[in-house]
XYZ file of C-alpha atoms in Angstrom:
487
model
C 46.861 97.914 90.956
C 47.559 100.296 88.057
C 44.559 102.381 89.119
C 45.905 102.621 92.681
C 49.346 103.478 91.324
C 47.903 106.313 89.186
C 46.019 107.675 92.211
C 49.218 107.664 94.271
C 51.002 109.342 91.363
C 48.373 112.104 91.181
C 48.516 112.675 94.931
C 52.284 113.056 94.725
C 52.547 115.213 91.606
C 49.407 117.384 91.280
C 49.860 119.401 94.521
C 53.307 120.373 93.294
C 52.393 121.533 89.790
C 51.718 125.105 90.859
C 55.447 125.522 91.443
C 56.273 124.856 87.786
C 55.582 127.335 84.986
C 53.496 125.615 82.289
C 51.576 126.586 79.189
C 48.331 126.061 81.105
C 49.239 128.726 83.652
C 50.204 131.173 80.927
C 46.979 130.411 79.110
C 45.013 131.233 82.262
C 46.689 134.616 82.432
C 46.244 135.414 78.746
C 42.605 134.287 78.550
C 41.035 137.579 79.732
C 43.280 140.634 79.714
C 42.485 142.982 82.530
C 41.995 146.008 80.248
C 39.724 144.403 77.613
C 37.497 141.661 79.010
C 34.187 142.939 80.538
C 32.881 140.758 83.293
C 29.086 141.575 83.282
C 26.291 142.946 81.026
C 26.208 146.130 83.112
C 29.822 146.714 82.466
C 29.315 146.006 78.786
C 26.492 148.527 78.540
C 28.506 151.178 80.319
C 31.469 150.447 78.176
C 33.736 150.105 81.182
C 35.690 147.082 82.227
C 35.553 145.862 85.813
C 38.962 145.822 87.417
C 39.777 142.598 89.282
C 40.034 142.861 93.021
C 43.048 141.698 94.988
C 41.442 138.356 95.884
C 40.763 137.420 92.262
C 44.305 138.361 91.345
C 45.642 136.094 94.064
C 43.427 133.213 92.872
C 44.672 133.557 89.307
C 47.803 131.650 90.220
C 51.288 132.255 91.418
C 52.404 133.927 88.221
C 50.573 137.291 88.657
C 52.914 140.158 88.954
C 56.583 139.839 88.038
C 57.214 136.396 86.524
C 60.978 136.847 86.546
C 61.067 137.140 90.326
C 58.998 133.951 90.717
C 61.238 131.996 88.408
C 64.299 133.226 90.239
C 62.874 132.155 93.602
C 61.866 128.783 92.186
C 65.436 128.227 91.005
C 66.717 128.377 94.553
C 68.603 125.474 96.045
C 65.835 124.696 98.533
C 63.287 124.416 95.752
C 65.513 122.119 93.735
C 66.122 119.900 96.719
C 62.370 119.648 97.387
C 61.766 118.827 93.747
C 64.512 116.210 93.703
C 63.178 114.618 96.886
C 59.668 114.414 95.426
C 60.993 112.907 92.187
C 62.991 110.379 94.215
C 59.868 109.331 96.096
C 57.984 108.889 92.836
C 60.850 106.842 91.355
C 60.896 104.465 94.317
C 57.113 104.131 94.113
C 57.403 103.130 90.456
C 60.082 100.538 91.258
C 57.877 99.024 93.942
C 54.905 98.968 91.562
C 56.909 96.987 88.977
C 58.532 94.482 91.340
C 59.187 91.673 88.860
C 60.887 93.935 86.344
C 62.992 95.485 89.099
C 64.001 92.013 90.284
C 65.237 91.089 86.782
C 67.445 94.174 86.612
C 68.789 93.624 90.135
C 69.614 89.980 89.347
C 71.422 90.885 86.124
C 73.519 93.580 87.808
C 74.186 91.362 90.853
C 75.753 88.630 88.722
C 78.141 91.086 87.086
C 79.090 92.720 90.393
C 79.576 89.283 91.977
C 82.118 88.451 89.286
C 83.832 91.796 89.848
C 83.932 91.182 93.617
C 85.566 87.775 93.219
C 88.126 89.220 90.795
C 89.096 92.126 93.065
C 89.293 89.896 96.149
C 91.316 87.263 94.275
C 93.624 89.884 92.755
C 94.299 91.477 96.135
C 94.811 88.029 97.647
C 97.232 87.112 94.865
C 99.184 90.340 95.424
C 99.449 89.692 99.128
C 100.418 86.079 98.565
C 103.041 87.084 95.988
C 104.571 89.487 98.516
C 104.601 86.736 101.134
C 106.283 84.293 98.734
C 108.895 86.890 97.823
C 109.569 87.669 101.499
C 109.786 83.969 102.342
C 112.205 83.433 99.473
C 114.418 86.144 100.940
C 115.998 89.184 99.299
C 119.437 87.943 100.417
C 119.131 84.437 98.971
C 119.452 82.540 95.695
C 118.141 79.171 94.572
C 120.144 77.229 91.985
C 118.393 74.437 90.076
C 120.050 71.783 87.963
C 119.446 72.252 84.200
C 118.253 75.356 82.396
C 114.507 75.371 83.115
C 113.926 78.316 80.758
C 115.345 76.477 77.755
C 115.065 72.729 78.163
C 116.988 71.126 75.315
C 116.259 67.553 74.247
C 118.392 65.132 76.266
C 119.479 67.779 78.775
C 120.260 66.363 82.234
C 118.259 67.614 85.239
C 120.953 66.723 87.764
C 124.015 68.894 87.164
C 124.873 70.196 90.659
C 127.494 68.290 92.646
C 128.989 68.217 96.126
C 132.067 69.824 94.659
C 129.930 72.786 93.484
C 128.596 73.307 96.996
C 132.076 73.091 98.525
C 133.681 75.486 96.032
C 130.844 78.007 96.458
C 131.399 77.975 100.230
C 135.116 78.542 99.770
C 135.308 80.864 96.749
C 132.121 82.949 96.433
C 132.480 86.278 98.302
C 129.817 87.129 100.892
C 128.382 83.598 101.154
C 127.520 82.406 104.658
C 125.080 79.536 104.082
C 125.006 76.817 101.385
C 122.371 74.054 101.613
C 122.192 71.278 98.962
C 118.717 69.694 98.537
C 117.100 66.620 97.003
C 113.436 65.593 96.939
C 111.107 62.586 96.799
C 107.379 62.949 96.172
C 104.238 61.132 97.352
C 105.790 59.181 100.189
C 103.605 57.293 102.693
C 103.862 58.070 106.427
C 102.145 56.364 109.360
C 101.861 56.781 113.110
C 99.723 54.182 114.844
C 96.435 54.059 112.954
C 97.008 57.414 111.255
C 98.305 57.290 107.696
C 99.164 60.151 105.382
C 100.558 60.513 101.869
C 103.246 63.174 102.196
C 103.473 65.397 99.135
C 107.229 65.923 99.340
C 110.114 64.594 101.414
C 113.138 66.886 101.144
C 116.692 65.872 101.907
C 118.876 68.785 103.038
C 121.972 69.585 105.000
C 121.993 71.451 108.310
C 120.193 74.784 108.903
C 117.342 74.140 106.474
C 114.945 76.391 108.412
C 117.393 79.292 108.524
C 118.162 78.997 104.807
C 114.449 79.485 103.969
C 113.665 82.041 106.692
C 111.366 79.399 108.127
C 111.220 79.437 111.947
C 110.351 76.346 113.967
C 107.189 76.084 116.025
C 108.928 73.663 118.412
C 111.952 71.420 118.585
C 115.266 71.926 116.769
C 116.584 72.111 113.213
C 118.660 69.425 111.468
C 122.267 69.672 112.621
C 125.622 68.989 110.975
C 125.983 65.903 113.196
C 122.695 64.536 111.835
C 123.997 64.965 108.285
C 127.379 63.374 109.040
C 125.833 60.344 110.750
C 122.924 59.922 108.349
C 120.579 60.100 111.333
C 116.915 59.133 110.989
C 115.542 62.408 112.325
C 113.266 64.870 110.602
C 111.377 68.145 110.600
C 107.621 68.005 110.041
C 105.505 70.499 108.160
C 102.454 71.749 110.031
C 99.955 69.748 107.936
C 101.860 66.469 108.342
C 102.175 67.008 112.091
C 98.423 67.538 112.460
C 97.490 64.590 110.233
C 99.756 62.121 112.050
C 99.785 63.411 115.637
C 96.688 65.594 115.910
C 96.908 68.241 118.613
C 99.656 66.492 120.595
C 103.297 67.513 120.334
C 105.193 65.200 117.938
C 108.705 66.206 119.074
C 110.646 63.166 120.245
C 108.073 60.690 118.893
C 108.810 58.116 116.207
C 106.772 57.245 113.107
C 107.322 55.339 109.880
C 108.268 56.982 106.605
C 108.273 54.461 103.754
C 108.376 51.798 106.494
C 111.573 53.358 107.878
C 111.379 54.653 111.480
C 112.149 58.351 111.978
C 112.205 60.496 115.098
C 110.709 63.977 115.018
C 113.320 66.638 115.864
C 111.152 69.702 115.245
C 108.013 71.154 113.637
C 107.981 74.036 111.142
C 105.575 76.956 111.495
C 102.636 76.927 109.025
C 103.015 78.731 105.693
C 99.903 77.734 103.752
C 99.572 77.459 100.002
C 102.331 78.025 97.488
C 102.010 80.111 94.334
C 100.986 77.087 92.264
C 98.343 75.988 94.755
C 100.465 73.339 96.528
C 100.510 73.081 100.305
C 103.907 74.171 101.638
C 103.158 72.564 105.003
C 102.710 69.107 103.473
C 106.407 68.189 103.661
C 109.021 66.374 105.732
C 112.705 67.383 105.856
C 115.355 64.735 106.564
C 119.197 64.811 106.355
C 120.366 64.617 102.746
C 122.778 61.772 103.552
C 119.906 59.787 105.083
C 117.859 60.218 101.923
C 120.759 59.012 99.778
C 121.234 55.945 101.986
C 117.603 54.979 102.668
C 115.693 56.139 99.579
C 118.133 55.184 96.831
C 118.455 58.645 95.284
C 121.437 59.930 93.312
C 124.503 60.162 95.581
C 126.818 62.305 93.447
C 124.324 64.936 92.224
C 121.500 66.831 93.893
C 118.585 68.778 92.448
C 118.899 72.229 94.032
C 121.213 74.453 96.028
C 120.124 77.182 98.427
C 122.593 80.026 99.062
C 122.379 83.012 101.427
C 124.571 86.096 101.358
C 125.656 88.604 103.970
C 124.942 91.720 101.877
C 121.486 91.776 100.224
C 122.292 95.103 98.535
C 124.826 93.467 96.198
C 122.626 90.661 94.879
C 123.204 91.614 91.237
C 126.957 91.223 91.699
C 126.429 87.998 93.623
C 124.402 86.536 90.739
C 127.097 87.469 88.209
C 129.874 85.986 90.367
C 127.899 82.791 91.013
C 127.092 82.280 87.349
C 130.724 82.775 86.362
C 131.919 80.302 88.994
C 129.427 77.580 88.052
C 130.175 77.907 84.333
C 133.864 77.466 85.158
C 133.218 74.458 87.403
C 130.970 72.803 84.784
C 133.377 73.491 81.913
C 130.852 75.493 79.878
C 132.467 77.315 76.979
C 131.675 80.874 75.905
C 128.490 81.020 73.829
C 127.113 77.770 75.234
C 123.963 77.881 77.393
C 124.040 77.275 81.117
C 123.204 73.831 82.455
C 121.760 75.405 85.619
C 119.190 78.082 86.581
C 119.679 80.861 89.139
C 116.534 82.212 90.789
C 116.442 85.347 92.942
C 113.612 87.166 94.709
C 113.440 89.559 91.750
C 112.980 86.682 89.299
C 110.299 85.148 91.485
C 108.466 88.484 91.654
C 108.608 88.871 87.871
C 107.240 85.380 87.352
C 104.379 85.933 89.792
C 103.582 89.337 88.257
C 103.342 87.752 84.825
C 100.894 85.146 86.106
C 98.855 87.777 87.951
C 98.757 90.036 84.895
C 97.375 87.338 82.619
C 94.849 86.247 85.232
C 93.729 89.827 85.855
C 93.197 90.521 82.153
C 91.187 87.336 81.647
C 89.011 87.799 84.719
C 88.632 91.532 84.030
C 87.234 90.868 80.568
C 84.876 88.295 82.057
C 83.607 90.722 84.712
C 83.239 93.563 82.211
C 81.196 91.326 79.915
C 78.945 90.288 82.808
C 78.393 93.907 83.864
C 77.670 94.982 80.268
C 75.076 92.224 79.973
C 73.423 93.618 83.087
C 73.492 97.089 81.530
C 71.828 95.888 78.327
C 69.154 94.114 80.370
C 68.508 97.371 82.236
C 68.292 99.412 79.015
C 65.883 97.001 77.302
C 63.595 96.745 80.313
C 63.577 100.523 80.679
C 62.609 100.965 77.021
C 59.741 98.555 77.692
C 58.851 100.537 80.805
C 58.739 103.782 78.808
C 56.318 102.287 76.284
C 54.058 101.002 79.088
C 54.124 104.285 81.022
C 53.388 106.647 78.135
C 50.178 107.961 79.671
C 51.919 108.595 82.989
C 54.672 110.506 81.188
C 52.174 112.471 79.142
C 50.141 113.324 82.235
C 53.212 114.570 84.036
C 54.266 116.694 81.070
C 50.735 118.106 80.846
C 50.772 118.955 84.552
C 54.008 120.882 84.206
C 56.949 118.487 84.473
C 59.842 119.489 82.232
C 62.361 117.252 80.441
C 64.833 117.386 83.311
C 62.263 116.086 85.778
C 61.451 113.088 83.539
C 65.136 112.319 82.911
C 65.944 112.670 86.598
C 63.209 110.232 87.630
C 64.295 107.528 85.162
C 67.949 107.930 86.106
C 67.081 107.669 89.801
C 65.166 104.472 89.047
C 68.115 103.063 87.073
C 70.766 103.965 89.655
C 68.609 102.693 92.535
C 68.253 99.296 90.846
C 71.940 99.023 89.972
C 73.078 100.029 93.472
C 70.745 97.463 95.047
C 72.084 94.924 92.555
C 75.642 95.921 93.534
C 74.963 95.307 97.220
C 73.412 91.915 96.461
C 76.279 91.101 94.087
C 78.917 91.972 96.701
C 77.457 89.459 99.147
C 77.154 86.813 96.426
C 80.737 87.468 95.328
C 82.060 87.254 98.879
C 80.247 83.940 99.390
C 81.674 82.602 96.123
C 85.159 83.799 97.065
C 85.003 82.104 100.454
C 83.867 78.866 98.832
C 86.701 78.946 96.269
C 89.202 79.790 99.016
C 88.083 76.810 101.099
C 88.519 74.572 98.078
C 92.084 75.881 97.795
C 91.552 77.315 94.303
C 92.263 80.947 95.132
C 93.270 83.116 98.046
C 91.078 86.165 98.659
C 91.689 89.394 100.526
C 88.794 91.624 101.575
C 89.212 95.402 101.403
C 87.176 98.568 100.969
C 88.306 98.559 97.354
C 85.677 95.883 96.672
C 82.788 98.041 97.889
C 84.016 101.251 96.262
C 84.649 99.619 92.857
C 81.356 97.730 92.941
C 79.246 100.775 93.831
C 81.090 102.991 91.343
C 80.631 100.428 88.552
C 76.950 99.965 89.370
C 76.313 103.717 89.418
C 78.115 104.140 86.094
C 76.058 101.336 84.523
C 72.829 102.899 85.789
C 73.691 106.343 84.437
C 75.081 105.174 81.081
C 72.475 102.569 80.191
C 69.570 104.452 81.755
C 70.260 107.799 80.073
C 69.008 106.920 76.599
C 65.650 105.475 77.744
C 65.292 108.516 80.028
C 65.848 110.907 77.121
C 63.449 108.907 74.989
C 60.766 109.348 77.668
C 61.510 113.051 78.097
C 61.311 113.731 74.350
C 57.787 112.329 74.029
C 55.073 114.650 72.793
C 52.655 115.129 75.736
C 49.538 114.874 73.537
C 50.706 111.695 71.840
C 51.787 110.255 75.173
C 48.386 110.910 76.730
C 46.790 109.117 73.799
C 49.035 106.126 74.471
C 51.086 106.650 71.330
C 48.079 106.322 69.004
């Protein structure tokens, strides 16, 4: 195979050597000066030198006459493009001749690019999901939690919000138009006929739960004030619960058992998917808060959270200050003492999600960079090995007229070709991995042209950076030593 490869190499390179000025061409011109070298005994006896005819001058090579004009014409753009195209063809021929070595480089680069693809897709997906969570939270809303979750002291109570707090906020806080107290139970069993499902969370709330969370209904109605006053056994179903219990049929108006207590479905919420922590937002049931207190034995005086919406979203900073001052007064907290509650706004949620995304991006970025660098080192080592095995080829090319730039260009083309192919393979591997992780619910991915542009740019940079030194090493070889195989 090596013999066939050398023959193909000679067919490609030798016909083009007359375009390149070499020492051999200059030697041919300097061998017999036209005014000193006699060409026959007759001429020697007569003491005159035979002048070469036009045909012999033309056969002497392309460098008769004005060499400067030839070099200038050879430096034209068309000539350089032809030379580059021929070098590219030779580079691809070499890659095909050394298939196994090329496959190793492609595999190493593909693994690094696959990691980069997953990271970019996951990062973009996390950004989009963070924006969705922030929009769903609402720029005009606040969520108050019992206890200070940022500084949990030993023995601190989690239930600090009361019915009196909710009533005073409705009456005294300027700009408030919706106040919804909430309580929760987790991992509650539900059944409808032969279908059973473990509901992740059952939430007790007052009327207008859907409106308070900017959560429209797919069908049916929301919980009303009458339901709350009467402690009615009605509920709203999340999309996942509705599908698990009722399949594709409409559940509105149908009854099922929740903790062996019959409930009637009043409405179904539209799907929202995964939450920021990976939980399923659609795996929930909403019932009247009074019903939860009566049927599930939860705390009657306190509740866990309070959802508040304001008329003017532009004055949220003032609303937070006013709310904090009111709650500290209602809870009898003295100056200098910490709050026994936590106020969350859309801005706070965005900051929290940005912090999580930043740490995740740094960790995954370091991982991807390490994987790509490993691929680059594999490429450099294999190219050094390739240079040592192809010394005679390099020496032959230098002897036939190839300059340093031609050798460097060929090796860089080989390196970039392998890394770009590895990038394409890695993109498909990364997309497959991302889809698998998304189906498992571990991450949410978002596909964009950023993936392809970053992957190809990274692969090209790796090929140029890690292929340059082996290329220079090959170009700096002494042609004589290279032809001898380094002996």
